[in-house]
Coordinates of C-alpha atoms in Angstrom, one line a residue:
M1 CA 167.7 -10.0 112.1
K2 CA 167.1 -8.6 108.6
I3 CA 169.3 -11.3 107.1
K4 CA 167.3 -14.0 108.9
E5 CA 164.0 -12.5 107.6
K6 CA 165.3 -12.4 104.0
I7 CA 166.5 -16.0 104.2
L8 CA 163.1 -17.0 105.6
A9 CA 161.3 -15.1 102.9
A10 CA 163.5 -16.6 100.2
S11 CA 162.8 -20.1 101.6
L12 CA 159.1 -19.5 101.6
L13 CA 159.1 -18.3 98.0
A14 CA 161.2 -21.3 97.0
W15 CA 158.5 -23.7 98.3
I16 CA 155.6 -22.0 96.5
P17 CA 156.9 -20.8 93.1
S18 CA 153.6 -21.3 91.3
L19 CA 151.3 -19.7 93.8
Y20 CA 150.2 -16.1 93.1
A21 CA 148.4 -13.7 95.4
Q22 CA 146.5 -11.8 92.7
V23 CA 146.5 -11.9 89.0
V24 CA 146.5 -8.6 87.2
T25 CA 143.9 -8.7 84.4
D26 CA 144.3 -5.2 82.9
A27 CA 145.7 -1.7 83.5
K28 CA 144.3 1.3 81.7
L29 CA 144.6 5.1 82.0
R30 CA 141.6 7.2 83.1
V31 CA 142.5 9.6 80.3
D32 CA 145.3 9.1 77.7
R33 CA 146.0 12.9 77.4
V34 CA 146.9 15.1 80.4
E35 CA 148.3 18.6 80.9
V36 CA 151.8 19.2 82.3
G37 CA 151.5 19.2 86.1
S38 CA 148.2 17.3 86.1
A39 CA 148.0 13.9 87.6
A40 CA 147.8 10.9 85.3
T41 CA 145.8 8.1 86.9
L42 CA 146.4 4.4 86.1
I43 CA 143.5 2.0 87.0
I44 CA 144.7 -1.6 87.7
N45 CA 142.2 -4.4 87.8
Y46 CA 143.1 -7.8 89.4
K47 CA 141.4 -10.9 90.7
S48 CA 142.2 -12.2 94.1
E49 CA 143.5 -15.6 95.1
S50 CA 144.3 -17.1 98.5
I51 CA 147.5 -15.2 99.5
T52 CA 147.1 -11.7 100.9
W53 CA 149.9 -9.7 99.2
C54 CA 151.6 -9.7 95.8
G55 CA 154.3 -7.4 94.3
L56 CA 153.9 -5.1 91.3
I57 CA 156.2 -2.6 89.6
I58 CA 155.1 0.3 87.5
D59 CA 157.5 2.0 85.0
W60 CA 156.0 5.4 84.2
G61 CA 158.4 5.9 81.2
S62 CA 159.9 9.2 82.5
G63 CA 163.3 7.9 83.2
D64 CA 162.8 7.9 87.0
K65 CA 163.1 4.9 89.3
P66 CA 160.1 2.5 88.7
Q67 CA 157.4 2.5 91.4
S68 CA 156.9 -0.7 93.4
L69 CA 153.8 -1.5 95.4
R70 CA 152.2 -4.4 97.2
I71 CA 148.6 -5.2 96.3
G72 CA 146.6 -6.2 99.4
E73 CA 147.8 -3.7 102.0
D74 CA 146.3 -0.4 103.1
D75 CA 144.2 1.2 100.3
K76 CA 145.1 -1.6 97.8
T77 CA 142.9 -4.3 99.3
T78 CA 140.1 -4.3 96.7
S79 CA 140.1 -4.2 92.9
P80 CA 140.5 -1.9 91.1
I81 CA 143.3 0.2 92.6
M82 CA 144.3 3.6 91.3
V83 CA 147.9 5.0 91.1
S84 CA 148.7 8.5 90.1
R85 CA 151.8 10.2 88.7
T86 CA 152.5 13.8 87.7
Y87 CA 154.7 14.6 84.6
S88 CA 156.7 17.8 84.5
N89 CA 157.6 17.8 80.8
P90 CA 155.4 17.3 77.7
G91 CA 155.8 14.2 75.5
T92 CA 154.6 10.7 74.9
Y93 CA 155.5 8.2 77.7
S94 CA 155.2 4.4 77.6
I95 CA 153.9 2.9 80.8
S96 CA 154.5 -0.8 81.7
V97 CA 152.9 -2.8 84.6
K98 CA 154.3 -6.2 85.6
G99 CA 154.6 -8.4 88.6
Q100 CA 157.8 -8.4 90.6
L101 CA 159.1 -10.0 93.8
I102 CA 159.3 -7.6 96.7
V103 CA 161.5 -8.6 99.6
R104 CA 160.5 -6.9 102.9
G105 CA 161.3 -9.5 105.5
L106 CA 158.2 -11.2 106.8
K107 CA 156.1 -8.9 104.6
S108 CA 157.8 -10.0 101.4
A109 CA 155.4 -10.5 98.5
L110 CA 155.4 -12.8 95.5
P111 CA 155.1 -11.2 92.0
C112 CA 151.5 -10.6 90.9
G113 CA 150.3 -12.9 88.2
G114 CA 149.5 -11.9 84.6
D115 CA 151.4 -10.7 81.6
T116 CA 153.3 -7.4 81.3
I117 CA 150.8 -4.7 80.4
Q118 CA 151.9 -1.8 78.2
T119 CA 150.1 1.5 77.6
Q120 CA 150.9 5.0 76.5
I121 CA 150.1 8.5 77.7
V122 CA 150.5 11.9 76.0
V123 CA 151.4 14.8 78.1
I124 CA 150.7 18.2 76.5
D125 CA 151.6 21.8 77.3
S126 CA 148.5 23.7 76.1
V127 CA 150.0 27.2 76.8
A128 CA 153.1 26.6 74.7
E129 CA 151.0 24.9 71.9
A130 CA 148.6 27.9 71.9
K131 CA 151.5 30.3 71.6
I132 CA 153.0 28.4 68.7
R133 CA 149.6 28.4 66.9
N134 CA 149.1 32.1 67.5
A135 CA 152.6 32.8 66.3
E136 CA 152.0 30.8 63.1
I137 CA 148.6 32.6 62.5
E138 CA 150.4 35.9 63.0
R139 CA 153.1 34.9 60.6
Q140 CA 150.6 33.9 58.0
Q141 CA 148.8 37.2 58.4
L142 CA 152.1 39.1 58.0
I143 CA 152.8 37.1 54.8
K144 CA 149.3 37.9 53.5
K145 CA 149.7 41.6 54.3
A146 CA 153.1 41.7 52.6
E147 CA 151.6 40.1 49.5
E148 CA 148.7 42.6 49.5
E149 CA 151.2 45.5 49.8
K150 CA 153.3 44.0 47.0
T151 CA 150.3 43.8 44.8
K152 CA 149.4 47.4 45.7
A153 CA 152.9 48.6 44.9
Q154 CA 152.8 46.9 41.5
A155 CA 149.5 48.5 40.7
E156 CA 150.9 51.9 41.7
K157 CA 153.9 51.3 39.6
L158 CA 151.8 50.4 36.6
F159 CA 149.7 53.6 37.2
L160 CA 152.9 55.7 37.4
E161 CA 154.3 54.2 34.2
K162 CA 151.0 54.9 32.4
R163 CA 151.0 58.5 33.8
L164 CA 154.6 59.0 32.6
A165 CA 153.7 57.5 29.2
D166 CA 150.7 59.9 28.9
L167 CA 153.0 62.9 29.8
A168 CA 155.5 61.8 27.2
Q169 CA 152.8 61.5 24.6
R170 CA 151.4 64.9 25.4
E171 CA 154.9 66.4 25.2
L172 CA 155.5 64.8 21.8
E173 CA 152.2 66.0 20.5
L174 CA 153.1 69.5 21.7
K175 CA 156.4 69.4 19.9
Q176 CA 154.9 68.2 16.7
R177 CA 152.3 71.0 16.9
E178 CA 155.0 73.6 17.5
L179 CA 156.9 72.3 14.4
E180 CA 153.8 72.4 12.3
I181 CA 153.2 76.1 13.4
R182 CA 156.8 77.0 12.5
E183 CA 156.6 75.3 9.1
A184 CA 153.3 77.2 8.4
E185 CA 154.9 80.5 9.4
L186 CA 157.9 79.9 7.2
R187 CA 155.6 79.1 4.2
R188 CA 153.8 82.4 4.9
V189 CA 157.0 84.5 5.0
R190 CA 158.2 83.3 1.5
P191 CA 156.5 85.3 -1.3
P192 CA 154.6 83.4 -3.9
A193 CA 156.4 83.0 -7.3
N194 CA 153.5 84.4 -9.4
Q195 CA 153.6 87.7 -7.4
E196 CA 157.2 88.5 -8.5
T197 CA 156.2 87.6 -12.1
E198 CA 153.3 90.0 -12.0
I199 CA 155.5 92.8 -10.6
R200 CA 158.0 92.3 -13.4
A201 CA 155.3 92.1 -16.0
E202 CA 153.7 95.4 -14.9
T203 CA 154.8 98.4 -16.9
A204 CA 154.9 101.7 -15.1
P205 CA 155.4 105.1 -16.7
V206 CA 158.0 106.1 -14.2
R207 CA 160.8 103.7 -13.2
L208 CA 161.6 105.6 -9.9
T209 CA 158.0 105.2 -8.7
E210 CA 158.1 101.5 -9.3
A211 CA 161.3 101.1 -7.4
E212 CA 159.9 103.0 -4.5
R213 CA 156.9 100.8 -4.4
R214 CA 159.1 97.7 -4.5
Q215 CA 161.2 99.1 -1.7
K216 CA 158.1 99.9 0.3
L217 CA 156.7 96.4 -0.3
V218 CA 160.0 94.9 0.9
E219 CA 159.9 97.0 4.0
E220 CA 156.4 95.9 4.7
R221 CA 157.3 92.3 4.1
E222 CA 160.3 92.6 6.5
Q223 CA 158.1 94.3 9.1
T224 CA 155.6 91.5 8.8
Q225 CA 158.4 88.9 9.0
R226 CA 159.7 90.6 12.1
E227 CA 156.3 90.6 13.7
R228 CA 155.7 87.0 12.8
Q229 CA 159.2 86.1 14.1
Q230 CA 158.4 87.9 17.4
K231 CA 155.1 86.1 17.6
A232 CA 156.8 82.8 16.9
R233 CA 159.5 83.5 19.5
A234 CA 156.7 84.4 22.0
E235 CA 154.8 81.2 21.2
K236 CA 158.1 79.2 21.3
E237 CA 158.9 80.7 24.7
A238 CA 155.4 79.9 25.9
A239 CA 155.7 76.3 24.6
D240 CA 159.2 76.0 26.2
E241 CA 157.8 77.3 29.4
A242 CA 154.8 74.8 29.1
R243 CA 157.3 72.0 28.4
K244 CA 159.5 73.1 31.3
N245 CA 156.5 73.2 33.6
L246 CA 155.3 69.8 32.3
A247 CA 158.8 68.3 32.9
E248 CA 159.0 69.8 36.3
E249 CA 155.5 68.5 37.1
K250 CA 156.6 65.1 35.8
E251 CA 159.7 65.2 37.9
R252 CA 157.7 66.3 41.0
V253 CA 155.2 63.5 40.4
I254 CA 158.1 61.0 40.0
A255 CA 159.9 62.3 43.1
A256 CA 156.8 62.4 45.2
K257 CA 155.9 58.8 44.1
R258 CA 159.5 57.7 44.8
Q259 CA 159.3 59.3 48.2
E260 CA 155.9 57.8 48.9
V261 CA 157.1 54.3 47.8
A262 CA 160.3 54.7 49.9
E263 CA 158.3 55.9 53.0
E264 CA 155.7 53.1 52.5
R265 CA 158.5 50.5 52.2
A266 CA 160.2 52.0 55.3
R267 CA 156.9 51.8 57.2
Q268 CA 156.3 48.3 56.1
Q269 CA 159.8 47.3 57.2
E270 CA 159.4 49.0 60.5
A271 CA 156.0 47.4 61.0
R272 CA 157.4 44.0 60.2
E273 CA 160.4 44.5 62.5
E274 CA 158.1 45.8 65.2
A275 CA 155.7 42.8 64.8
E276 CA 158.7 40.4 64.9
R277 CA 160.1 42.2 67.9
R278 CA 156.8 42.1 69.8
K279 CA 156.3 38.4 68.8
R280 CA 159.8 37.6 70.1
E281 CA 159.2 39.5 73.3
E282 CA 155.8 37.8 73.8
I283 CA 157.3 34.4 73.2
E284 CA 160.3 35.1 75.4
A285 CA 158.0 36.5 78.2
E286 CA 155.7 33.5 77.9
R287 CA 158.7 31.2 78.0
Q288 CA 160.1 33.0 81.0
R289 CA 156.7 32.8 82.7
V290 CA 156.4 29.1 82.0
I291 CA 159.9 28.5 83.3
T292 CA 159.3 30.7 86.3
A293 CA 156.0 28.9 87.1
R294 CA 157.6 25.5 86.7
A295 CA 160.6 26.6 88.8
E296 CA 158.2 27.9 91.5
S297 CA 156.2 24.7 91.4
E298 CA 159.3 22.6 91.6
R299 CA 160.6 24.8 94.5
L300 CA 157.4 24.4 96.4
R301 CA 157.4 20.7 95.8
R302 CA 161.0 20.4 97.0
Q303 CA 160.2 22.7 99.9
A304 CA 157.3 20.5 100.9
I305 CA 159.4 17.3 100.6
E306 CA 162.4 18.9 102.4
S307 CA 160.0 20.1 105.1
A308 CA 158.8 16.5 105.5
L309 CA 162.3 15.2 105.4
V310 CA 163.6 17.3 108.2
R311 CA 160.7 16.5 110.5
P312 CA 161.7 14.1 113.4
L313 CA 160.6 10.5 113.2
I314 CA 160.0 10.4 117.0
S315 CA 160.0 13.4 119.3
N316 CA 160.3 13.4 123.1
Q317 CA 157.7 16.1 123.0
D318 CA 155.1 13.7 121.7
P319 CA 152.1 13.9 124.2
R320 CA 151.7 10.1 124.0
I321 CA 155.2 9.6 125.4
Q322 CA 154.7 12.1 128.2
C323 CA 151.2 10.7 128.9
Q324 CA 152.5 7.1 129.1
N325 CA 155.5 7.9 131.3
S326 CA 153.1 9.1 134.0
W327 CA 151.7 5.5 134.3
D328 CA 154.8 4.2 135.9
F329 CA 154.1 6.4 138.9
D330 CA 150.3 5.9 139.0
P331 CA 149.3 3.7 142.1
Q332 CA 146.3 2.2 140.3
Y333 CA 148.5 0.5 137.7
Q334 CA 151.2 -0.7 140.1
P335 CA 149.7 -4.3 140.5
L336 CA 150.5 -4.9 136.8
A337 CA 154.0 -3.3 136.8
A338 CA 155.7 -6.6 137.4
K339 CA 153.7 -8.5 134.7
I340 CA 153.6 -6.1 131.7
S341 CA 155.4 -3.0 130.5
L342 CA 153.0 -0.2 131.3
T343 CA 154.3 2.2 128.7
S344 CA 154.8 -0.4 126.0
L345 CA 158.2 1.2 125.3
T346 CA 160.4 -0.1 128.1
D347 CA 162.3 -3.3 127.9
I348 CA 160.4 -6.5 128.8
N349 CA 162.3 -8.7 131.2
F350 CA 162.5 -12.5 131.4
Q351 CA 160.0 -12.8 134.2
M352 CA 157.4 -11.1 132.1
L353 CA 158.0 -13.4 129.2
A354 CA 157.8 -16.5 131.4
D355 CA 154.5 -15.6 133.1
N356 CA 151.8 -17.9 131.5
S357 CA 149.0 -16.8 133.8
Q358 CA 145.9 -15.0 132.8
P359 CA 144.5 -11.8 134.3
T360 CA 142.4 -12.1 137.4
A361 CA 139.1 -10.1 137.8
K362 CA 140.8 -7.3 139.6
E363 CA 143.7 -7.2 137.0
R364 CA 141.1 -7.2 134.2
Q365 CA 139.6 -4.0 135.7
I366 CA 143.1 -2.4 135.8
I367 CA 143.8 -3.5 132.2
G368 CA 140.5 -1.9 131.1
N369 CA 141.5 1.4 132.8
L370 CA 144.9 1.1 131.2
A371 CA 143.3 0.6 127.7
D372 CA 141.1 3.7 128.2
A373 CA 144.1 5.7 129.3
F374 CA 146.1 4.5 126.3
T375 CA 143.3 5.5 123.9
K376 CA 143.2 9.0 125.5
C377 CA 147.0 9.4 125.1
V378 CA 146.8 8.4 121.5
S379 CA 144.0 10.8 120.9
E380 CA 146.0 13.7 122.5
S381 CA 149.0 12.8 120.3
N382 CA 147.2 12.9 116.9
A383 CA 147.4 16.7 116.4
F384 CA 151.0 16.8 117.4
R385 CA 151.9 14.0 115.0
R386 CA 150.1 15.6 112.1
A387 CA 152.0 18.9 112.7
N388 CA 155.5 17.4 113.3
Y389 CA 155.8 13.9 111.9
N390 CA 156.3 12.5 108.4
Q391 CA 153.2 10.9 106.9
E392 CA 154.8 7.5 106.7
A393 CA 155.9 7.7 110.3
I394 CA 152.4 8.7 111.3
R395 CA 151.1 5.6 109.5
I396 CA 153.7 3.3 111.2
L397 CA 152.9 4.7 114.7
A398 CA 149.2 4.5 114.1
Q399 CA 149.5 0.9 113.0
E400 CA 151.5 0.2 116.2
D401 CA 148.9 1.9 118.4
S402 CA 146.1 -0.1 116.8
K403 CA 147.9 -3.4 117.3
I404 CA 148.8 -2.6 120.9
L405 CA 145.2 -1.7 121.7
E406 CA 144.1 -5.0 120.1
L407 CA 146.6 -6.9 122.3
K408 CA 145.2 -5.2 125.4
L409 CA 141.7 -6.2 124.4
D410 CA 142.8 -9.8 123.9
L411 CA 144.5 -9.7 127.3
Y412 CA 141.5 -8.3 128.9
N413 CA 139.3 -11.0 127.4
R414 CA 141.8 -13.7 128.6
I415 CA 142.5 -14.7 125.1
L416 CA 146.2 -14.1 125.7
T417 CA 148.4 -14.9 128.7
Y418 CA 150.8 -12.4 130.1
S419 CA 153.7 -14.2 128.4
R420 CA 152.0 -14.1 124.9
Y421 CA 151.0 -10.5 125.4
N422 CA 154.6 -9.4 126.3
Q423 CA 156.0 -11.4 123.4
S424 CA 153.6 -9.7 121.0
I425 CA 154.3 -6.3 122.4
K426 CA 158.1 -6.8 122.0
Q427 CA 157.5 -8.0 118.4
I428 CA 155.4 -5.0 117.6
V429 CA 158.0 -2.6 119.0
N430 CA 160.7 -4.3 117.0
Q431 CA 158.6 -4.0 113.8
T432 CA 158.0 -0.3 114.5
R433 CA 161.7 0.3 115.0
T434 CA 162.5 -1.6 111.8
G435 CA 159.9 0.4 109.8
L436 CA 161.2 3.7 111.2
E437 CA 164.8 2.8 110.3
A438 CA 163.8 1.9 106.8
L439 CA 161.8 5.1 106.5
A440 CA 164.9 7.1 107.7
D441 CA 167.0 5.4 105.0
H442 CA 164.4 6.1 102.4
L443 CA 164.1 9.8 103.3
K444 CA 167.9 10.2 103.3
A445 CA 168.0 8.6 99.8
E446 CA 165.1 10.9 98.7
Q447 CA 166.9 14.0 100.0
D448 CA 170.0 13.0 98.1
R449 CA 168.0 12.5 95.0
L450 CA 166.3 15.9 95.4
K451 CA 169.7 17.5 95.8
A452 CA 171.0 15.8 92.6
E453 CA 167.8 16.8 90.8
Q454 CA 168.2 20.4 91.9
E455 CA 171.8 20.4 90.6
R456 CA 170.7 18.9 87.3
Q457 CA 167.9 21.5 86.9
Q458 CA 170.4 24.3 87.6
D459 CA 172.8 22.8 85.0
L460 CA 169.8 22.5 82.6
S461 CA 168.8 26.1 83.2
R462 CA 172.3 27.4 82.6
S463 CA 172.5 25.3 79.4
R464 CA 169.1 26.7 78.2
A465 CA 170.1 30.3 79.0
A466 CA 173.3 29.8 77.0
A467 CA 171.4 28.3 74.1
I468 CA 168.9 31.2 74.1
R469 CA 171.8 33.7 74.1
D470 CA 173.5 31.9 71.2
A471 CA 170.2 31.8 69.3
Q472 CA 169.6 35.5 69.8
Q473 CA 173.2 36.3 68.7
R474 CA 172.7 34.2 65.6
Q475 CA 169.4 35.9 64.8
E476 CA 171.0 39.3 65.2
Q477 CA 173.9 38.3 63.0
Q478 CA 171.5 37.0 60.4
R479 CA 169.5 40.2 60.5
M480 CA 172.6 42.3 60.0
A481 CA 173.8 40.0 57.2
D482 CA 170.4 40.4 55.5
Q483 CA 170.6 44.2 55.8
R484 CA 174.1 44.2 54.3
R485 CA 172.9 42.0 51.4
E486 CA 169.9 44.3 50.8
E487 CA 172.1 47.4 50.8
Q488 CA 174.5 45.7 48.4
R489 CA 171.6 44.7 46.2
R490 CA 170.3 48.3 46.2
Q491 CA 173.7 49.7 45.3
A492 CA 174.2 47.2 42.5
E493 CA 170.7 48.0 41.2
Q494 CA 171.4 51.8 41.2
S495 CA 174.8 51.2 39.5
R496 CA 173.1 49.1 36.8
I497 CA 170.4 51.7 36.2
A498 CA 173.0 54.5 36.1
A499 CA 174.9 52.4 33.5
V500 CA 171.8 51.8 31.4
R501 CA 170.8 55.5 31.6
Q502 CA 174.4 56.4 30.4
Q503 CA 174.0 54.0 27.4
W504 CA 170.5 55.4 26.8
Q505 CA 171.7 59.0 26.9
S506 CA 174.5 58.2 24.3
R507 CA 171.9 56.6 22.0
C508 CA 169.6 59.6 22.5
E509 CA 172.5 62.1 21.7
L510 CA 172.9 60.1 18.4
D511 CA 169.2 60.4 17.7
K512 CA 169.4 64.1 18.5
R513 CA 172.2 64.6 15.9
N514 CA 170.3 62.6 13.3
A515 CA 167.1 64.5 13.9
Y516 CA 168.9 67.8 13.5
E517 CA 170.6 66.7 10.2
Q518 CA 167.4 65.3 8.9
Y519 CA 165.5 68.5 9.6
I520 CA 168.2 70.7 8.0
K521 CA 168.3 68.4 5.0
S522 CA 164.5 68.6 4.6
K523 CA 164.6 72.4 4.6
E524 CA 167.8 73.0 2.5
N525 CA 165.8 74.1 -0.6
S526 CA 163.1 76.1 1.2
C527 CA 165.0 79.5 1.5
G528 CA 165.8 80.3 -2.1
G529 CA 164.8 83.7 -3.9
P530 CA 166.4 86.9 -5.0
N531 CA 166.1 88.7 -1.6
R532 CA 169.2 87.8 0.4
G533 CA 167.9 89.2 3.6
L534 CA 164.8 87.0 3.5
A535 CA 167.0 84.0 2.7
V536 CA 169.2 84.7 5.7
L537 CA 166.3 85.0 8.0
C538 CA 164.8 81.8 6.6
A539 CA 168.0 79.9 7.2
I540 CA 168.3 81.3 10.7
G541 CA 164.7 80.1 11.4
N542 CA 165.5 76.7 10.0
V543 CA 168.5 76.3 12.3
S544 CA 166.5 77.3 15.3
A545 CA 163.7 75.0 14.4
A546 CA 166.1 72.2 13.8
N547 CA 167.6 72.7 17.3
D548 CA 164.2 72.6 18.8
Y549 CA 163.2 69.5 16.8
A550 CA 166.5 67.7 17.8
E551 CA 166.0 68.7 21.5
A552 CA 162.4 67.4 21.3
A553 CA 163.6 64.1 19.8
F554 CA 166.3 63.9 22.6
K555 CA 163.7 64.5 25.4
S556 CA 161.3 62.0 23.8
C557 CA 164.0 59.4 23.7
M558 CA 165.1 60.1 27.3
S559 CA 161.6 59.8 28.5
G560 CA 161.8 56.0 28.0
A561 CA 165.0 55.7 30.0
P562 CA 164.8 53.8 33.4
V563 CA 164.4 56.0 36.4
Q564 CA 166.9 55.7 39.3

């Protein structure tokens, strides 16, 4: 039967190749940007011609099978018509609309007229885009904060360098002042030259008295020298203690600053790592939430489709069937039992098809009662059908009920003979059976497609999970590599500074020896005179002062060395 209908449709289409049912004038989207999961509505305008139906195919650009529809049936009888589609992934999709031949037996349709219409739609995921924007803003804020902290650290470094320079300058001034004090004391210890001349020029009556006075004067001078030396040692010890305290204070300041800088760097590093960790956790949680929501939505959609697929096409528990079966045993309908099929489901015999008579007045009354009973049975069946049947099956059965009721009305009005009525009933039952078989094939194909889609989604989820794990492993490896490089850089920097300080110390040792020799050379003629004891004391004082001068020069030199 199907082959004959296809041949008949092909023959009909061959006779009218230039005749179109409708001509599509334009197709446009209600909005050209939609959210993931929201419906994209396509509005198609056309102008009608003489033929009722025409075929149209819509390629939504998502890679799925193009959607075909017939303009002129059901809710597509007036222009414009609206067709909706939901996208599950973001992106830009190209949509095309064009006419196409649809072969459906006697309901085959010619392609709609008009050129192919192209349009585009952009599907966005606002949640993911908002997360990306927030992550970028947070990254910029972290960069800005890092720059501010770097500027602050540089300012603190400059302040510390200035403080160290000031401390070194104060220490140098203190050493210079100490040297000036020592030189002044040494000048006071040495007796003036004119004093010895006056002593020799004096004439005393008694030589012994003069010798005693000289001895007493020497003793007084030695006592004064000792007192001055003790005072100088005390002042030197105080200056050394002050220098020691100053050096300790400088070391404490440097150590505290180093500790503060190290702690601040550690806090900044921890804050950056914590911020990055929170950001990764938020992005991962949001990604998991989106994946879960999409999976749940897809699961509900598949569940709804599978629930619809497993519903029976026709159930023996249908109230309409049970209601109609009772007519065969109802005495009031028995006069028509030999002329028509009371239930419209039993086979129609040859005698029924050959009866060209029309209903009598009494038979018309029975036909009216039968039509009322049929309407009541259909009404009682509606709730059962909505709860148990597929939507397309409901539509096919409702169409069958409507046509059967129209035939009963035409038979009642004597528009049809019994023969014509029975032929039409048989044709309607065959059409319903064909439609239900096609629906069953379609539902089976849809179930297979859903199963394949589910397997594809599972494979995709596993691939994504593996990719995420690989990315996390790469990030961890990169982080560990960065830490190793940073540690190697710090060790190299410390080694470099240690080598520079060693070179600096060698140069400062040389400066120390030069300063000692220069001081001794400058004082080599300052300890002359007849008194050997005073000369020895002067020489000892020069050596001590030279050591102090050389040590001060060494410390001044080392104050400019780089700090580890």
